[in-house]
Amino acid sequence: MKNLNNILLIGGFITLLSIVSCTKSFLDQKPYTSISKEDALKTAADVKTALNGAYANLRNGELRGAAVPILGDLLADNIYLSTVNIGLFNGENAYSITTDGAYSNRVWFFAYANALQVNNIIDAPLNQGSEVMQYKGEAYAIRALLYFDLVRFFGKPYTLAPNTLGVPIVLHYDPAALPKRNTVTEVYTQILSDLDQAISLMSQYNGSARFSKYAAIALRAKVNLYKGDYQKAYDDAKNVLANSGFTPVNRADLAAYWAAAIPHDQSNKVETLFELASDAFNNASDELATHFVQADNSEGEMLTTKSLFDAYTTADVRKSLIIKGVRNRVGGEDPAYIVNKYPVVVGDFNEKKVIRLAEVQLIAAEAAYRLNKESEALTWLNTLMAQRDPSLIYASAGVSLLADIVNERRKELAFEGDRFFDLNRLNQNINRTEEYPSGIIEAGDYRRVMPMPLGEINVNPNIVQNPNYQ
């Protein structure tokens, strides 16, 4: 893909250029994002440095650092854009999404740039030693995550339209290539192949600051849930819950877990299977938090919908992650329901959670339900409730049980970027309340799939636009 390839590797660079990375180096700190092809990937240390660059760019604000979690909730019914805002997400808030102005365009370009970066790690000629294999396994897992995000934004759900167009699969650098879009099925096949490779290669790390074997298994469970392969999702979720060594965060510690009052060492094996960690040289301020926190050094333009706030009972500890207050800008909302899940703007101790144990419990619950194991599904659901809201004990059955599981996914994963994709795979309407200008977005609405970026179409005639976009 010529446009995508030109973002990366121009002049022999195998990592992102400054237009992609927000990281900065200090004095003699070798930056993660400037390794030339001539110098790189000769030793395990080189591969590790390149991998650090891949993680640094994955947590960029145009990917998992802000755009993915924001769009995943803004396009649904969890958050909305304040009337006093900086103008970045107006189109998505109003569902007035254009091919040249969609914020998802940034996700497209930065995700492909990051994927090309990990491709070079995977293709590196070093193939010996457990350390190198661990790093390559992590690169496979990162690529799987990137394509999972891409196909969910730009393709229809696998469970509804597996043979429709997804996104191009680009596994090797070729500046002359003009690839076509692969089908949704083909993209999911590649994602699962990458995760299988990752799981087979990783053995040296079991913390949460990077991908580990069990983090990759958890992600594979999620991919199979979205694919509708519920037996595999169930098996992987049960494996993680039984064997990963990670324990759920308890009710008393949940607020502190999100506040991250002390820097994580990513080795305590509580709740977080994989998060994008920051360090002294990278992400000194939190781009995600700036969109939520009401402070002078923050924009705070993303607010919680009242419908989400009201979904929590007063006994639910997760309700403390939303504050009923006032938008701290002239003309702002009063009352305003303020996201408090990422409270630290400076210092960036808000590590970006990618997959957590609570989500694996919910995957186990939904997969068990789909496999006609309703009693077990209830057990997993109520296990989570004991950790979050002991006043609520579910006893539902049939479609009501599925609705309860989906509702708990909404509440547990709020502000982490999953709600839009859940509603898409479930083929449900998005009931956008009075806070939004656009009302109900029906399940079949063409805007439930993001447009191909106009800039990509202009340089690659093989890219077919999604239906109804001009």
Coordinates of C-alpha atoms in Angstrom, one line a residue:
M1 CA 0.0 0.0 0.0
K2 CA 2.0 2.9 -1.3
N3 CA 0.5 5.6 0.9
L4 CA 0.9 3.5 4.0
N5 CA 4.4 2.3 3.1
N6 CA 5.5 5.9 2.6
I7 CA 4.6 6.7 6.2
L8 CA 7.1 4.2 7.3
L9 CA 10.5 3.0 6.1
I10 CA 11.2 6.0 3.9
G11 CA 15.0 6.1 3.4
G12 CA 15.5 2.7 5.1
F13 CA 13.9 3.5 8.5
I14 CA 12.2 0.6 10.1
T15 CA 10.4 2.6 12.8
L16 CA 8.1 5.5 12.8
L17 CA 9.2 8.9 11.9
S18 CA 8.4 12.0 14.1
I19 CA 5.0 12.5 12.5
V20 CA 3.9 9.3 14.2
S21 CA 5.6 9.4 17.6
C22 CA 4.9 11.8 20.4
T23 CA 7.8 10.4 22.4
K24 CA 10.9 12.5 23.2
S25 CA 14.3 11.4 24.3
F26 CA 16.5 13.0 26.9
L27 CA 20.2 13.8 26.1
D28 CA 21.9 10.5 25.3
Q29 CA 18.7 8.4 25.6
K30 CA 18.5 6.6 22.2
P31 CA 14.9 7.3 21.1
Y32 CA 12.7 4.3 20.5
T33 CA 11.6 5.7 17.1
S34 CA 14.8 6.3 15.1
I35 CA 16.6 3.1 14.4
S36 CA 18.0 2.9 10.9
K37 CA 17.8 -0.3 8.9
E38 CA 21.6 -0.4 8.7
D39 CA 22.0 -0.4 12.4
A40 CA 19.0 -2.4 13.6
L41 CA 18.0 -5.9 14.3
K42 CA 21.5 -7.5 14.4
T43 CA 21.2 -8.6 18.0
A44 CA 18.6 -9.4 20.6
A45 CA 19.1 -6.0 22.1
D46 CA 18.4 -4.4 18.7
V47 CA 15.1 -6.3 18.5
K48 CA 14.2 -5.3 22.0
T49 CA 14.8 -1.6 21.1
A50 CA 12.7 -1.9 18.0
L51 CA 10.0 -3.6 20.0
N52 CA 10.0 -0.8 22.6
G53 CA 9.4 1.5 19.6
A54 CA 6.4 -0.5 18.6
Y55 CA 4.9 -0.3 22.0
A56 CA 5.6 3.4 22.2
N57 CA 3.7 4.0 19.0
L58 CA 0.9 1.7 19.9
R59 CA 0.2 3.9 22.9
N60 CA 0.3 7.0 20.6
G61 CA -2.7 9.3 21.0
E62 CA -4.0 8.3 17.5
L63 CA -4.2 4.6 18.5
R64 CA -4.6 3.0 21.9
G65 CA -3.3 6.1 23.7
A66 CA -6.6 8.0 23.1
A67 CA -8.3 7.6 19.7
V68 CA -9.4 3.9 20.0
P69 CA -10.9 4.1 23.5
I70 CA -12.6 7.5 22.8
L71 CA -14.1 6.5 19.4
G72 CA -15.2 3.1 20.8
D73 CA -17.4 4.9 23.3
L74 CA -18.2 8.1 21.5
L75 CA -19.7 6.3 18.5
A76 CA -21.9 4.4 20.9
D77 CA -23.8 5.6 24.0
N78 CA -21.3 6.0 26.8
I79 CA -19.7 9.4 26.2
Y80 CA -20.6 12.5 24.2
L81 CA -18.9 15.7 23.2
S82 CA -19.4 18.8 25.4
T83 CA -20.8 21.9 23.6
V84 CA -17.6 23.5 24.7
N85 CA -14.9 21.5 22.9
I86 CA -11.7 21.8 20.8
G87 CA -13.3 20.5 17.6
L88 CA -11.6 17.2 17.2
F89 CA -14.6 14.8 17.4
N90 CA -17.5 16.9 16.1
G91 CA -18.2 14.7 13.1
E92 CA -18.2 11.5 15.2
N93 CA -20.4 13.0 17.9
A94 CA -23.0 14.1 15.3
Y95 CA -22.5 11.0 13.2
S96 CA -21.6 13.3 10.3
I97 CA -18.7 11.2 9.2
T98 CA -16.8 12.1 6.0
T99 CA -14.1 10.3 4.0
D100 CA -11.6 13.1 4.4
G101 CA -12.4 14.3 7.9
A102 CA -13.2 11.2 9.9
Y103 CA -11.0 10.9 13.0
S104 CA -10.8 7.2 12.2
N105 CA -8.6 8.1 9.3
R106 CA -5.8 8.7 11.9
V107 CA -6.4 5.3 13.3
W108 CA -6.0 3.8 9.8
F109 CA -2.7 5.5 9.0
F110 CA -1.1 5.1 12.4
A111 CA -2.2 1.5 12.8
Y112 CA -0.7 0.5 9.4
A113 CA 2.5 2.4 10.3
N114 CA 2.7 0.5 13.5
A115 CA 2.0 -2.8 11.8
L116 CA 4.7 -2.2 9.2
Q117 CA 7.1 -1.6 12.2
V118 CA 6.3 -4.9 13.8
N119 CA 6.5 -6.6 10.4
N120 CA 10.2 -5.8 10.3
I121 CA 10.7 -7.3 13.8
I122 CA 8.9 -10.5 12.7
D123 CA 11.0 -10.6 9.4
A124 CA 14.3 -10.0 11.2
P125 CA 16.8 -12.8 10.3
L126 CA 17.5 -13.5 14.0
N127 CA 15.6 -16.8 14.8
Q128 CA 17.5 -18.3 17.8
G129 CA 17.3 -17.9 21.5
S130 CA 14.3 -17.7 23.8
E131 CA 14.8 -13.9 24.3
V132 CA 14.5 -13.2 20.5
M133 CA 11.5 -15.6 20.2
Q134 CA 9.8 -13.8 23.1
Y135 CA 10.2 -10.4 21.3
K136 CA 9.0 -11.8 18.0
G137 CA 6.0 -13.3 19.8
E138 CA 5.2 -9.9 21.2
A139 CA 5.4 -8.4 17.7
Y140 CA 2.9 -11.0 16.4
A141 CA 0.6 -10.1 19.2
I142 CA 0.8 -6.4 18.5
R143 CA 0.1 -7.0 14.9
A144 CA -2.9 -9.1 15.8
L145 CA -4.2 -6.3 18.0
L146 CA -3.7 -3.7 15.3
Y147 CA -5.6 -5.7 12.7
F148 CA -8.4 -6.5 15.2
D149 CA -8.9 -2.7 15.7
L150 CA -8.7 -2.0 12.0
V151 CA -11.2 -4.7 10.9
R152 CA -13.7 -3.6 13.6
F153 CA -13.5 0.0 12.6
F154 CA -13.5 -0.4 8.8
G155 CA -15.3 -3.8 8.2
K156 CA -18.6 -5.2 9.1
P157 CA -18.8 -7.6 12.1
Y158 CA -17.7 -11.2 11.3
T159 CA -21.0 -12.5 12.9
L160 CA -23.1 -10.6 10.3
A161 CA -21.1 -10.3 7.1
P162 CA -17.9 -12.4 7.1
N163 CA -17.5 -12.3 3.3
T164 CA -17.6 -8.6 2.9
L165 CA -14.6 -6.4 2.6
G166 CA -12.4 -5.8 5.6
V167 CA -9.0 -4.2 5.4
P168 CA -5.8 -4.9 3.4
I169 CA -3.4 -7.4 5.0
V170 CA 0.1 -6.1 4.7
L171 CA 2.7 -8.4 6.2
H172 CA 5.9 -7.3 4.4
Y173 CA 7.3 -4.0 3.3
D174 CA 6.9 -3.3 -0.4
P175 CA 6.8 0.3 -1.5
A176 CA 5.4 -0.6 -4.9
A177 CA 2.5 -2.6 -3.5
L178 CA -1.1 -1.5 -4.0
P179 CA -3.0 -4.2 -2.2
K180 CA -6.7 -4.7 -2.2
R181 CA -9.0 -5.1 0.8
N182 CA -9.1 -8.6 2.2
T183 CA -12.4 -10.0 3.4
V184 CA -13.4 -9.9 7.0
T185 CA -12.9 -13.6 7.2
E186 CA -9.4 -13.4 5.8
V187 CA -8.5 -10.6 8.3
Y188 CA -9.8 -12.7 11.2
T189 CA -7.9 -15.7 10.0
Q190 CA -4.7 -13.6 9.9
I191 CA -5.3 -12.2 13.4
L192 CA -5.8 -15.7 14.9
S193 CA -2.8 -17.0 13.0
D194 CA -0.7 -14.2 14.5
L195 CA -2.0 -14.9 18.0
D196 CA -1.3 -18.6 17.6
Q197 CA 2.3 -17.7 16.7
A198 CA 2.6 -15.3 19.5
I199 CA 1.4 -17.9 22.1
S200 CA 3.8 -20.5 20.8
L201 CA 6.8 -18.2 20.9
M202 CA 6.3 -16.3 24.2
S203 CA 7.7 -17.9 27.4
Q204 CA 10.0 -15.3 29.0
Y205 CA 7.6 -12.7 30.4
N206 CA 4.4 -12.8 32.5
G207 CA 3.9 -9.3 33.7
S208 CA 1.5 -6.7 32.2
A209 CA 3.6 -4.0 30.7
R210 CA 4.1 -6.0 27.5
F211 CA 2.3 -8.8 25.8
S212 CA 2.7 -12.2 27.5
K213 CA 1.5 -15.6 26.6
Y214 CA -1.7 -15.3 28.7
A215 CA -2.4 -11.8 27.5
A216 CA -2.3 -13.2 24.0
I217 CA -4.6 -16.1 25.0
A218 CA -7.0 -13.6 26.5
L219 CA -7.0 -11.5 23.3
R220 CA -7.6 -14.7 21.3
A221 CA -10.6 -15.4 23.5
K222 CA -11.9 -11.9 22.7
V223 CA -11.3 -12.3 18.9
N224 CA -13.1 -15.6 18.9
L225 CA -16.0 -14.0 20.8
Y226 CA -16.3 -11.4 18.1
K227 CA -16.0 -14.1 15.5
G228 CA -18.8 -16.1 17.0
D229 CA -16.5 -19.1 17.7
Y230 CA -17.8 -19.5 21.3
Q231 CA -16.2 -22.8 22.2
K232 CA -12.8 -21.5 21.5
A233 CA -13.5 -18.2 23.3
Y234 CA -14.8 -20.2 26.3
D235 CA -11.8 -22.5 26.3
D236 CA -9.3 -19.7 26.2
A237 CA -11.1 -17.6 28.8
K238 CA -11.2 -20.6 31.2
N239 CA -7.5 -21.2 30.6
V240 CA -6.6 -17.6 31.5
L241 CA -8.8 -17.6 34.6
A242 CA -7.4 -20.9 35.8
N243 CA -3.8 -20.7 34.9
S244 CA -2.5 -17.2 34.3
G245 CA -1.7 -16.5 37.9
F246 CA -3.5 -13.1 37.7
T247 CA -6.1 -12.2 40.4
P248 CA -9.0 -9.8 40.1
V249 CA -8.8 -6.4 41.6
N250 CA -11.0 -6.4 44.7
R251 CA -13.8 -4.0 45.4
A252 CA -12.0 -1.9 48.0
D253 CA -9.0 -1.3 45.7
L254 CA -10.8 -0.5 42.4
A255 CA -10.7 3.3 42.6
A256 CA -7.0 3.2 43.6
Y257 CA -6.3 0.7 40.8
W258 CA -7.6 3.3 38.2
A259 CA -6.1 6.3 40.0
A260 CA -2.7 4.6 39.9
A261 CA -1.6 6.6 42.9
I262 CA 1.8 4.8 42.7
P263 CA 3.5 3.8 39.5
H264 CA 2.8 0.3 38.4
D265 CA 5.7 -2.2 38.4
Q266 CA 3.5 -4.4 36.1
S267 CA 4.5 -7.5 38.0
N268 CA 2.0 -7.7 40.8
K269 CA -0.4 -9.8 38.6
V270 CA -3.5 -8.0 39.7
E271 CA -6.3 -7.6 37.1
T272 CA -4.4 -6.2 34.2
L273 CA -3.2 -8.8 31.7
F274 CA -1.8 -6.2 29.3
E275 CA -1.5 -2.5 29.5
L276 CA 0.5 0.1 27.6
A277 CA 2.9 1.4 30.2
S278 CA 4.7 4.7 30.2
D279 CA 8.1 5.6 31.5
A280 CA 10.2 8.7 32.2
F281 CA 11.1 9.1 28.5
N282 CA 7.7 8.5 27.0
N283 CA 4.2 10.1 27.4
A284 CA 5.0 12.4 30.3
S285 CA 1.4 13.7 30.0
D286 CA -1.7 11.7 29.4
E287 CA -3.4 12.4 26.2
L288 CA -6.4 10.2 27.0
A289 CA -6.9 11.9 30.4
T290 CA -6.9 15.3 28.9
H291 CA -10.1 14.6 27.1
F292 CA -11.9 13.7 30.3
V293 CA -10.4 15.5 33.3
Q294 CA -11.9 18.9 34.3
A295 CA -8.7 20.9 35.0
D296 CA -6.9 24.0 33.7
N297 CA -4.3 21.7 32.0
S298 CA -6.9 19.5 30.4
E299 CA -9.6 19.9 27.8
G300 CA -12.2 17.7 29.5
E301 CA -14.6 17.8 26.6
M302 CA -15.7 14.2 26.8
L303 CA -18.6 13.7 29.2
T304 CA -20.5 10.6 30.4
T305 CA -24.1 10.1 29.3
K306 CA -26.7 10.1 32.0
S307 CA -27.9 6.7 30.8
L308 CA -24.6 5.2 31.7
F309 CA -24.3 7.0 35.0
D310 CA -27.8 5.7 35.9
A311 CA -26.9 2.1 35.0
Y312 CA -24.8 1.8 38.1
T313 CA -26.5 1.2 41.5
T314 CA -25.4 3.3 44.4
A315 CA -23.7 0.3 45.8
D316 CA -21.6 -0.2 42.7
V317 CA -18.0 0.8 43.3
R318 CA -17.7 1.6 39.6
K319 CA -20.0 4.5 40.0
S320 CA -17.2 6.3 41.8
L321 CA -15.4 6.4 38.4
I322 CA -17.9 9.0 37.3
I323 CA -18.4 12.3 39.1
K324 CA -21.5 14.3 38.9
G325 CA -20.2 17.9 38.7
V326 CA -20.0 20.9 36.4
R327 CA -18.1 21.3 33.1
N328 CA -15.3 23.8 34.0
R329 CA -15.6 25.9 30.8
V330 CA -17.8 28.9 30.2
G331 CA -21.0 27.7 28.7
G332 CA -20.4 24.1 29.7
E333 CA -22.9 21.6 31.0
D334 CA -24.4 21.7 34.5
P335 CA -24.8 19.0 35.6
A336 CA -22.0 17.2 33.9
Y337 CA -21.1 13.5 34.4
I338 CA -17.4 13.5 34.4
V339 CA -15.2 10.5 33.7
N340 CA -12.8 9.8 36.6
K341 CA -11.3 6.6 35.3
Y342 CA -8.2 8.4 34.1
P343 CA -7.6 11.0 36.7
V344 CA -3.9 11.7 36.3
V345 CA -3.0 14.2 33.5
V346 CA 0.6 14.9 34.3
G347 CA 3.0 12.1 35.1
D348 CA 0.9 9.6 33.0
F349 CA 0.4 6.9 35.6
N350 CA -2.8 6.1 33.8
E351 CA -1.6 3.0 32.0
K352 CA -3.8 2.2 29.0
K353 CA -5.5 -1.1 29.8
V354 CA -5.8 -3.3 26.7
I355 CA -7.3 -6.4 28.3
R356 CA -8.2 -7.1 31.9
L357 CA -9.2 -10.1 34.0
A358 CA -12.8 -8.7 34.4
E359 CA -13.3 -8.8 30.7
V360 CA -12.1 -12.4 30.5
Q361 CA -14.7 -13.2 33.2
L362 CA -17.3 -11.6 31.0
I363 CA -16.1 -13.4 27.9
A364 CA -16.4 -16.7 29.9
A365 CA -19.9 -15.7 30.9
E366 CA -21.1 -14.8 27.4
A367 CA -19.4 -17.8 25.8
A368 CA -20.9 -20.2 28.4
Y369 CA -24.3 -18.7 27.7
R370 CA -23.9 -19.2 23.9
L371 CA -22.9 -22.8 24.6
N372 CA -26.1 -23.4 26.6
K373 CA -24.2 -23.4 29.9
E374 CA -26.5 -20.8 31.6
S375 CA -25.8 -21.9 35.1
E376 CA -22.0 -21.4 34.6
A377 CA -22.7 -18.1 32.8
L378 CA -24.6 -16.8 35.9
T379 CA -21.7 -18.0 38.1
W380 CA -19.2 -16.0 36.2
L381 CA -21.4 -12.9 36.0
N382 CA -22.1 -13.0 39.7
T383 CA -18.5 -13.6 40.5
L384 CA -17.8 -10.2 38.9
M385 CA -20.7 -8.7 40.7
A386 CA -19.3 -9.7 44.1
Q387 CA -16.2 -7.7 43.1
R388 CA -18.1 -4.7 42.0
D389 CA -21.7 -4.5 43.3
P390 CA -22.6 -7.1 45.9
S391 CA -26.1 -5.7 46.1
L392 CA -26.8 -7.1 42.6
I393 CA -27.2 -10.8 42.2
Y394 CA -28.4 -11.9 38.8
A395 CA -30.8 -14.8 38.4
S396 CA -31.9 -14.3 34.8
A397 CA -32.2 -16.8 32.1
G398 CA -32.4 -16.9 28.3
V399 CA -32.2 -13.7 26.4
S400 CA -32.5 -11.7 29.6
L401 CA -29.3 -13.3 30.8
L402 CA -27.5 -12.3 27.6
A403 CA -28.8 -8.8 28.0
D404 CA -27.5 -8.7 31.6
I405 CA -24.0 -9.9 30.4
V406 CA -23.9 -7.2 27.7
N407 CA -25.0 -4.6 30.2
E408 CA -22.2 -5.5 32.5
R409 CA -19.8 -5.3 29.6
R410 CA -21.0 -1.8 29.1
K411 CA -20.5 -0.9 32.8
E412 CA -17.2 -2.7 33.4
L413 CA -15.5 -1.6 30.1
A414 CA -16.8 1.9 30.0
F415 CA -14.3 4.4 28.6
E416 CA -12.0 1.6 27.4
G417 CA -13.3 1.6 23.8
D418 CA -15.4 -1.6 23.4
R419 CA -19.1 -0.4 23.5
F420 CA -19.4 0.5 19.8
F421 CA -17.9 -2.8 18.6
D422 CA -20.1 -4.8 21.0
L423 CA -23.3 -3.1 19.7
N424 CA -22.1 -3.8 16.2
R425 CA -21.4 -7.5 16.6
L426 CA -24.7 -7.9 18.4
N427 CA -26.5 -6.0 15.6
Q428 CA -28.2 -3.7 18.1
N429 CA -29.4 -0.1 17.6
I430 CA -27.3 2.6 19.3
N431 CA -29.8 4.5 21.4
R432 CA -28.1 7.9 21.7
T433 CA -29.9 10.0 24.2
E434 CA -30.6 13.7 24.4
E435 CA -27.0 14.6 24.9
Y436 CA -26.3 13.7 21.2
P437 CA -27.5 15.6 18.1
S438 CA -28.1 12.4 16.1
G439 CA -30.6 10.2 18.0
I440 CA -30.9 6.5 17.3
I441 CA -28.3 5.0 15.0
E442 CA -30.0 1.8 13.7
A443 CA -28.2 -1.5 13.4
G444 CA -28.1 -1.4 9.6
D445 CA -26.9 2.2 9.3
Y446 CA -24.0 2.4 6.9
R447 CA -22.2 4.7 9.4
R448 CA -21.7 1.7 11.7
V449 CA -18.6 1.0 9.5
M450 CA -16.1 3.8 9.1
P451 CA -15.2 5.1 5.7
M452 CA -12.0 4.2 3.8
P453 CA -9.7 7.3 4.2
L454 CA -10.0 9.5 1.1
G455 CA -6.2 10.0 1.1
E456 CA -5.7 6.2 0.8
I457 CA -8.2 5.9 -2.1
N458 CA -6.4 8.8 -3.9
V459 CA -3.1 6.9 -4.0
N460 CA -4.4 3.3 -4.3
P461 CA -7.1 2.7 -6.9
N462 CA -7.5 -0.9 -5.5
I463 CA -9.1 0.4 -2.3
V464 CA -12.9 0.1 -2.6
Q465 CA -14.9 2.6 -0.5
N466 CA -17.5 1.3 2.0
P467 CA -21.1 1.6 0.8
N468 CA -22.9 5.0 0.8
Y469 CA -19.8 7.1 1.6
Q470 CA -19.0 9.7 -1.1

